[in-house]
């Protein structure tokens, strides 16, 4: 009777995504691989967020693009990586430990695109450069997250992703600030931003090459709780083929996670549009626009680790959905008639809370459903669905803004996000026939 009760309790905890450390076990510190990758992401994000912070204003004000044209480029910037994430994940798994080098190629490709922005001044070449930049991001994201997952234990995986995302976001915090200072100090501000961004990106690639370990499996021992995920059919581990990666969607738990990420991504307005909406509501001068992402980044930085640890304790799916609740509140504030001085702080705080509760937590959720041999490919499946959905959302939001105005477009996105969140809430618990397949 005691054994049965214990199993029932364990299944309930697993269903909510909470991973409890065994009694008497000391919680492991964050692995050195996670810290090294965090440093790479910090430096790289300084580079990429310098560009991201000025790109909306550069395209809409400087080059005179319409909201629809900007929506197309923003969709490319945020969603094009979806087309190559599976390739990056597959190459990393197939190589038997090439996670670092596949990720490194992605970082190097993105760095090489930064100076090319100096030469592009029309829609087509800018679109091609942004597509190449996002190809690099798509190649590196899944192998990087697989390295974080494989170097962490299930009990600390949420915290590990939280630490990495916090370091990553520190770069996102400094990037817009550096761009702002450059714009104020130089005559040809945009050209200077793109040049400095390239130099910083090169430093990030060097740190990856010099300090990130080669092997993917950097944890000496794996707990028994992951045995089933690593070897789902007896003692035979799945071969890292593209067919095996796609076959992961046959797993009910991973399929539910991927479906929810896709649906919620369809209603998630891109960051750039959120900042443009804030600027229009408050009449923010152009020279201060680059500082708006700082609010989101600061909130993300402060909350990433606490919310990652909370997800490990109370359930990752709960925290993930709560993050979308914060985003709904941010949209609601943008739709109100309130023009108080606290409006931008409230919206950006909620926006950062959304990322802190969802970005790394989603990867921690998906990691529990994927065997080690296909970890990059499995995470890439989830990331691909989410990125494609956000690409479609950017196009749709830009078109709706052009046709009906920003307020109507945001109202439609808010309603859609609320409906998708309610649907995701119904998938929180596993089916009765498979209690061990809950959303971890």
Coordinates of C-alpha atoms in Angstrom, one line a residue:
X1 CA 0.0 0.0 0.0
X2 CA 2.8 2.4 0.8
X3 CA 4.6 1.5 -2.4
X4 CA 1.4 2.2 -4.4
X5 CA 0.9 5.6 -2.7
X6 CA 4.5 6.5 -3.4
X7 CA 4.1 5.7 -7.1
X8 CA 0.9 7.7 -7.3
X9 CA 2.6 10.7 -5.7
X10 CA 5.6 10.5 -8.0
X11 CA 3.3 10.3 -11.1
X12 CA 1.3 13.4 -9.9
X13 CA 4.5 15.4 -9.5
X14 CA 5.7 14.3 -12.9
X15 CA 2.5 15.3 -14.5
X16 CA 2.9 18.9 -13.4
X17 CA 6.5 19.0 -14.6
X18 CA 8.0 19.3 -11.1
X19 CA 11.2 17.3 -10.6
X20 CA 11.9 16.6 -7.0
X21 CA 15.5 15.9 -5.9
X22 CA 15.9 12.8 -3.8
X23 CA 16.0 13.2 0.0
X24 CA 19.5 13.8 1.2
X25 CA 20.9 14.6 -2.2
X26 CA 22.7 17.9 -2.4
X27 CA 21.5 20.0 -5.3
X28 CA 24.3 20.2 -7.9
X29 CA 25.8 23.5 -8.9
X30 CA 25.3 24.7 -12.5
X31 CA 27.7 22.9 -14.8
X32 CA 30.8 24.8 -16.2
X33 CA 29.5 24.1 -19.7
X34 CA 26.4 26.1 -18.9
X35 CA 28.4 29.0 -17.6
X36 CA 30.7 29.0 -20.7
X37 CA 27.7 28.9 -23.0
X38 CA 26.1 31.7 -21.0
X39 CA 29.2 33.8 -21.5
X40 CA 29.1 33.2 -25.3
X41 CA 25.4 34.1 -25.4
X42 CA 26.0 37.2 -23.3
X43 CA 28.6 38.5 -25.7
X44 CA 26.6 37.5 -28.8
X45 CA 23.4 39.1 -27.5
X46 CA 25.3 42.4 -26.9
X47 CA 26.0 42.2 -30.7
X48 CA 22.6 41.1 -31.9
X49 CA 20.5 43.3 -29.6
X50 CA 22.5 46.3 -30.8
X51 CA 21.0 45.7 -34.2
X52 CA 17.6 44.6 -33.0
X53 CA 17.2 47.7 -30.9
X54 CA 17.7 50.1 -33.8
X55 CA 16.4 48.0 -36.7
X56 CA 12.6 48.8 -36.3
X57 CA 13.3 52.6 -36.4
X58 CA 16.0 52.2 -39.1
X59 CA 13.6 50.4 -41.4
X60 CA 10.4 52.3 -40.7
X61 CA 11.7 55.8 -40.2
X62 CA 15.1 55.7 -41.9
X63 CA 14.1 53.6 -45.0
X64 CA 10.4 54.4 -45.0
X65 CA 9.0 50.9 -44.9
X66 CA 5.3 50.4 -44.3
X67 CA 4.1 48.3 -41.3
X68 CA 3.4 45.4 -43.8
X69 CA 6.9 45.6 -45.2
X70 CA 8.4 45.8 -41.7
X71 CA 6.2 42.8 -40.7
X72 CA 7.7 40.8 -43.6
X73 CA 11.3 41.6 -42.5
X74 CA 10.5 41.1 -38.9
X75 CA 8.9 37.8 -39.7
X76 CA 12.1 36.8 -41.5
X77 CA 14.2 38.0 -38.6
X78 CA 12.2 36.0 -36.0
X79 CA 11.0 33.0 -38.0
X80 CA 13.4 32.2 -40.8
X81 CA 15.6 30.2 -38.4
X82 CA 12.8 27.7 -38.2
X83 CA 13.7 26.4 -41.6
X84 CA 17.2 25.3 -40.5
X85 CA 16.8 24.4 -36.8
X86 CA 16.0 20.8 -37.6
X87 CA 19.1 20.7 -39.8
X88 CA 21.3 22.1 -37.0
X89 CA 19.9 19.7 -34.5
X90 CA 20.3 16.7 -36.8
X91 CA 23.9 17.6 -37.7
X92 CA 24.8 17.9 -34.0
X93 CA 23.2 14.6 -33.1
X94 CA 24.5 12.8 -36.1
X95 CA 28.1 13.9 -35.5
X96 CA 28.2 12.2 -32.1
X97 CA 29.4 15.2 -30.1
X98 CA 29.6 18.0 -32.7
X99 CA 27.2 20.2 -30.8
X100 CA 29.9 22.7 -30.2
X101 CA 31.1 23.0 -33.8
X102 CA 27.6 23.1 -35.3
X103 CA 26.7 25.9 -32.8
X104 CA 30.0 27.6 -33.6
X105 CA 29.3 27.7 -37.3
X106 CA 25.9 29.3 -36.6
X107 CA 27.5 32.0 -34.4
X108 CA 30.1 32.7 -37.0
X109 CA 27.5 33.0 -39.8
X110 CA 25.5 35.5 -37.9
X111 CA 28.6 37.5 -37.1
X112 CA 29.5 37.7 -40.8
X113 CA 26.1 39.2 -41.6
X114 CA 26.5 42.3 -39.4
X115 CA 28.8 44.3 -41.6
X116 CA 26.7 43.5 -44.7
X117 CA 23.9 45.7 -43.3
X118 CA 26.2 48.6 -44.1
X119 CA 25.7 47.9 -47.8
X120 CA 22.0 47.2 -47.9
X121 CA 19.4 50.0 -48.2
X122 CA 16.4 48.3 -49.9
X123 CA 13.9 45.6 -48.9
X124 CA 15.3 42.7 -50.9
X125 CA 19.0 42.8 -49.9
X126 CA 18.1 43.6 -46.3
X127 CA 15.7 40.6 -46.3
X128 CA 18.5 38.3 -47.6
X129 CA 21.0 39.4 -45.0
X130 CA 18.5 39.0 -42.2
X131 CA 17.6 35.5 -43.5
X132 CA 21.3 34.5 -43.5
X133 CA 21.7 36.0 -40.0
X134 CA 18.7 34.0 -38.7
X135 CA 20.0 30.9 -40.5
X136 CA 23.0 31.1 -38.2
X137 CA 20.7 31.4 -35.2
X138 CA 18.7 28.4 -36.3
X139 CA 21.8 26.3 -36.7
X140 CA 23.2 27.1 -33.2
X141 CA 20.1 27.2 -31.0
X142 CA 19.2 23.5 -30.7
X143 CA 22.9 22.3 -30.3
X144 CA 23.5 24.9 -27.6
X145 CA 20.3 24.0 -25.7
X146 CA 21.2 20.3 -26.0
X147 CA 24.6 21.0 -24.4
X148 CA 22.8 22.8 -21.5
X149 CA 20.4 19.9 -21.1
X150 CA 22.9 17.2 -21.3
X151 CA 25.3 18.8 -18.9
X152 CA 22.5 19.2 -16.2
X153 CA 20.5 16.8 -14.1
X154 CA 16.7 16.6 -14.3
X155 CA 16.4 18.1 -10.8
X156 CA 18.4 21.3 -11.8
X157 CA 17.5 21.6 -15.5
X158 CA 15.1 24.5 -15.0
X159 CA 17.7 26.3 -13.0
X160 CA 20.4 25.6 -15.5
X161 CA 18.3 27.1 -18.4
X162 CA 17.4 30.0 -16.1
X163 CA 21.1 30.8 -15.4
X164 CA 21.9 30.6 -19.1
X165 CA 18.9 32.8 -20.1
X166 CA 19.9 35.3 -17.4
X167 CA 23.4 35.6 -18.8
X168 CA 22.0 35.7 -22.3
X169 CA 19.7 38.5 -21.2
X170 CA 22.5 40.4 -19.6
X171 CA 23.8 40.8 -23.1
X172 CA 20.3 41.9 -24.3
X173 CA 20.4 44.5 -21.6
X174 CA 23.7 45.9 -22.6
X175 CA 23.2 45.7 -26.4
X176 CA 20.5 48.5 -26.6
X177 CA 22.4 50.6 -24.2
X178 CA 25.5 50.4 -26.3
X179 CA 23.5 51.2 -29.4
X180 CA 21.9 54.2 -27.7
X181 CA 25.3 55.6 -26.7
X182 CA 26.7 55.1 -30.2
X183 CA 23.7 56.8 -31.8
X184 CA 24.2 59.8 -29.5
X185 CA 27.9 60.0 -30.0
X186 CA 28.3 59.6 -33.8
X187 CA 27.0 61.3 -37.0
X188 CA 26.4 58.1 -39.0
X189 CA 24.9 56.3 -36.0
X190 CA 23.4 53.3 -37.8
X191 CA 26.6 52.4 -39.6
X192 CA 28.6 52.7 -36.4
X193 CA 26.2 50.4 -34.6
X194 CA 26.5 47.7 -37.3
X195 CA 30.3 47.9 -37.3
X196 CA 30.6 47.6 -33.5
X197 CA 28.1 44.8 -33.5
X198 CA 30.3 42.8 -35.9
X199 CA 33.4 43.2 -33.7
X200 CA 31.5 42.1 -30.6
X201 CA 30.1 39.0 -32.4
X202 CA 33.6 37.9 -33.4
X203 CA 34.6 38.0 -29.7
X204 CA 31.7 35.7 -28.9
X205 CA 32.8 33.2 -31.5
X206 CA 36.3 33.1 -30.0
X207 CA 35.0 32.5 -26.5
X208 CA 33.0 29.6 -27.8
X209 CA 36.0 28.0 -29.5
X210 CA 38.3 28.5 -26.5
X211 CA 36.2 27.8 -23.5
X212 CA 33.2 25.5 -24.4
X213 CA 34.0 21.8 -24.0
X214 CA 33.9 19.6 -27.1
X215 CA 31.8 16.7 -25.9
X216 CA 28.0 16.9 -25.7
X217 CA 27.6 14.5 -22.8
X218 CA 29.4 16.5 -20.1
X219 CA 27.6 14.9 -17.1
X220 CA 29.5 12.0 -15.7
X221 CA 26.4 10.1 -14.5
X222 CA 22.8 10.3 -15.3
X223 CA 20.0 9.6 -12.8
X224 CA 17.8 6.6 -13.2
X225 CA 14.8 8.8 -13.8
X226 CA 16.1 9.5 -17.3
X227 CA 16.7 5.9 -18.3
X228 CA 13.3 5.6 -20.0
X229 CA 13.8 8.7 -22.0
X230 CA 17.3 7.7 -23.1
X231 CA 16.4 4.2 -24.1
X232 CA 12.7 4.1 -24.9
X233 CA 12.8 0.6 -26.4
X234 CA 14.8 -1.8 -24.3
X235 CA 18.5 -1.3 -24.3
X236 CA 18.7 -0.1 -27.9
X237 CA 19.3 3.6 -28.3
X238 CA 17.7 5.4 -31.3
X239 CA 20.1 6.2 -34.1
X240 CA 20.4 9.9 -34.7
X241 CA 18.8 10.0 -38.2
X242 CA 16.4 12.6 -39.6
X243 CA 13.6 10.0 -39.7
X244 CA 14.2 9.1 -36.0
X245 CA 14.0 12.8 -35.2
X246 CA 10.7 13.3 -36.9
X247 CA 9.4 10.1 -35.3
X248 CA 9.8 11.8 -31.9
X249 CA 6.5 13.5 -32.6
X250 CA 4.9 10.1 -32.2
X251 CA 5.5 10.5 -28.4
X252 CA 2.3 12.0 -27.0
X253 CA 4.2 14.2 -24.4
X254 CA 6.5 15.8 -27.0
X255 CA 3.7 16.2 -29.4
X256 CA 1.6 18.1 -26.9
X257 CA 4.5 20.4 -26.0
X258 CA 5.2 21.1 -29.7
X259 CA 1.5 21.8 -30.5
X260 CA 1.2 24.2 -27.5
X261 CA 4.4 26.1 -28.5
X262 CA 3.1 26.4 -32.1
X263 CA -0.4 27.7 -31.1
X264 CA 0.9 30.1 -28.5
X265 CA 3.5 31.4 -31.0
X266 CA 0.8 32.2 -33.5
X267 CA -0.6 34.8 -31.1
X268 CA 2.7 36.2 -29.7
X269 CA 3.3 39.7 -31.2
X270 CA 7.0 40.2 -31.9
X271 CA 9.1 42.4 -29.6
X272 CA 9.7 45.0 -32.3
X273 CA 5.9 45.6 -32.7
X274 CA 5.5 45.9 -28.9
X275 CA 8.1 48.6 -28.8
X276 CA 6.6 50.4 -31.8
X277 CA 3.2 50.3 -30.1
X278 CA 4.7 51.8 -27.0
X279 CA 6.4 54.5 -28.9
X280 CA 3.1 55.5 -30.6
X281 CA 1.2 55.4 -27.4
X282 CA 3.7 57.6 -25.5
X283 CA 5.2 59.6 -28.3
X284 CA 8.8 58.4 -27.4
X285 CA 11.4 60.5 -29.4
X286 CA 13.4 58.5 -32.0
X287 CA 16.7 58.9 -30.1
X288 CA 15.2 57.2 -27.0
X289 CA 13.6 54.3 -28.9
X290 CA 16.7 52.0 -28.5
X291 CA 16.2 52.1 -24.8
X292 CA 12.8 50.4 -24.8
X293 CA 14.2 46.9 -25.0
X294 CA 16.2 47.6 -21.8
X295 CA 13.0 47.3 -19.7
X296 CA 12.2 43.8 -21.1
X297 CA 15.8 42.7 -20.8
X298 CA 16.1 43.9 -17.2
X299 CA 13.0 42.1 -16.1
X300 CA 14.1 39.0 -17.9
X301 CA 17.5 39.1 -16.3
X302 CA 16.1 39.5 -12.8
X303 CA 13.5 36.9 -13.1
X304 CA 15.0 34.1 -15.2
X305 CA 16.8 32.3 -12.4
X306 CA 14.1 32.6 -9.8
X307 CA 11.4 31.4 -12.2
X308 CA 13.6 28.6 -13.5
X309 CA 14.0 27.4 -9.9
X310 CA 10.3 27.8 -9.2
X311 CA 9.6 25.7 -12.3
X312 CA 11.7 22.9 -10.9
X313 CA 9.8 23.0 -7.7
X314 CA 6.1 23.6 -8.5
X315 CA 5.9 22.5 -12.1
X316 CA 7.3 23.8 -15.4
X317 CA 4.1 23.7 -17.3
X318 CA 2.4 25.9 -14.6
X319 CA 5.2 28.5 -14.8
X320 CA 5.1 28.4 -18.7
X321 CA 1.4 29.1 -18.8
X322 CA 1.7 31.8 -16.1
X323 CA 4.2 33.6 -18.3
X324 CA 1.7 33.8 -21.1
X325 CA -0.8 35.2 -18.6
X326 CA 1.8 38.0 -18.0
X327 CA 1.9 38.7 -21.7
X328 CA -1.9 38.9 -21.9
X329 CA -1.7 41.6 -19.1
X330 CA 0.9 43.5 -21.1
X331 CA -1.3 43.5 -24.2
X332 CA -4.3 44.6 -22.1
X333 CA -2.4 47.6 -20.8
X334 CA -1.5 48.6 -24.3
X335 CA -5.2 48.5 -25.3
X336 CA -6.4 50.6 -22.4
X337 CA -6.7 54.4 -22.5
X338 CA -4.2 54.8 -19.6
X339 CA -1.3 57.1 -20.5
X340 CA 0.3 57.3 -17.1
X341 CA 4.1 57.6 -16.6
X342 CA 4.1 54.0 -15.2
X343 CA 2.7 52.5 -18.4
X344 CA 6.0 51.7 -20.1
X345 CA 7.5 50.3 -17.0
X346 CA 4.5 48.0 -16.3
X347 CA 4.3 46.8 -20.0
X348 CA 8.1 46.1 -20.2
X349 CA 8.1 44.4 -16.8
X350 CA 5.3 42.0 -17.8
X351 CA 7.0 41.5 -21.2
X352 CA 10.3 40.5 -19.5
X353 CA 8.4 38.3 -17.0
X354 CA 6.8 36.5 -20.0
X355 CA 10.2 35.6 -21.4
X356 CA 11.7 34.6 -18.1
X357 CA 8.8 32.2 -17.5
X358 CA 8.7 30.6 -20.9
X359 CA 12.0 30.7 -22.9
X360 CA 14.2 28.4 -20.9
X361 CA 11.3 26.7 -19.2
X362 CA 10.0 25.4 -22.5
X363 CA 13.3 23.8 -23.3
X364 CA 13.4 22.2 -19.8
X365 CA 9.9 20.8 -20.4
X366 CA 10.8 19.4 -23.8
X367 CA 14.1 17.8 -22.6
X368 CA 12.3 15.3 -20.4
X369 CA 10.6 13.9 -23.5
X370 CA 13.6 13.4 -25.7
X371 CA 16.4 10.7 -25.5
X372 CA 20.0 11.9 -25.2
X373 CA 20.9 10.6 -28.6
X374 CA 18.3 12.9 -30.2
X375 CA 18.3 15.7 -27.7
X376 CA 19.3 18.5 -30.3
X377 CA 16.8 17.2 -32.9
X378 CA 14.0 16.9 -30.3
X379 CA 14.5 20.4 -29.0
X380 CA 14.7 21.7 -32.6
X381 CA 11.3 20.2 -33.3
X382 CA 9.7 22.3 -30.6
X383 CA 11.7 25.4 -31.6
X384 CA 10.8 25.0 -35.2
X385 CA 7.1 24.9 -34.5
X386 CA 7.4 28.0 -32.3
X387 CA 9.5 29.9 -34.7
X388 CA 7.3 29.2 -37.7
X389 CA 4.3 30.3 -35.8
X390 CA 5.9 33.6 -34.8
X391 CA 6.9 34.1 -38.4
X392 CA 3.3 33.8 -39.4
X393 CA 2.2 36.1 -36.5
X394 CA 4.6 38.8 -37.6
X395 CA 3.3 38.7 -41.2
X396 CA -0.4 38.6 -40.0
X397 CA 0.1 41.4 -37.5
X398 CA 1.9 43.6 -40.0
X399 CA -0.9 43.1 -42.5
X400 CA -3.6 43.7 -39.9
X401 CA -1.9 46.9 -38.7
X402 CA -1.7 48.1 -42.3
X403 CA -5.3 47.3 -43.1
X404 CA -7.2 48.1 -39.9
X405 CA -4.8 49.9 -37.6
X406 CA -2.6 48.9 -34.7
X407 CA -5.3 48.8 -32.1
X408 CA -7.5 46.3 -34.0
X409 CA -4.5 44.2 -34.8
X410 CA -3.4 44.0 -31.1
X411 CA -7.0 43.3 -30.0
X412 CA -7.2 40.3 -32.4
X413 CA -3.8 39.0 -31.1
X414 CA -4.9 39.4 -27.5
X415 CA -8.1 37.4 -28.1
X416 CA -6.2 34.7 -30.0
X417 CA -3.6 34.4 -27.2
X418 CA -6.2 34.0 -24.6
X419 CA -7.9 31.2 -26.5
X420 CA -4.6 29.4 -27.2
X421 CA -3.6 29.7 -23.5
X422 CA -6.9 28.1 -22.5
X423 CA -6.4 25.3 -24.9
X424 CA -2.9 24.7 -23.6
X425 CA -4.2 24.6 -20.1
X426 CA -6.4 21.6 -21.0
X427 CA -3.3 19.7 -22.1
X428 CA -1.5 20.2 -18.8
X429 CA -2.3 16.7 -17.4
X430 CA -1.5 13.4 -19.1
X431 CA -4.0 10.9 -20.3
X432 CA -5.1 8.3 -17.8
X433 CA -3.7 5.5 -19.8
X434 CA -0.2 7.0 -19.8
X435 CA 0.5 8.7 -16.4
X436 CA 4.2 8.9 -17.0
X437 CA 3.8 11.0 -20.1
X438 CA 2.8 14.3 -18.4
X439 CA 4.2 17.6 -19.5
X440 CA 7.5 17.4 -17.6

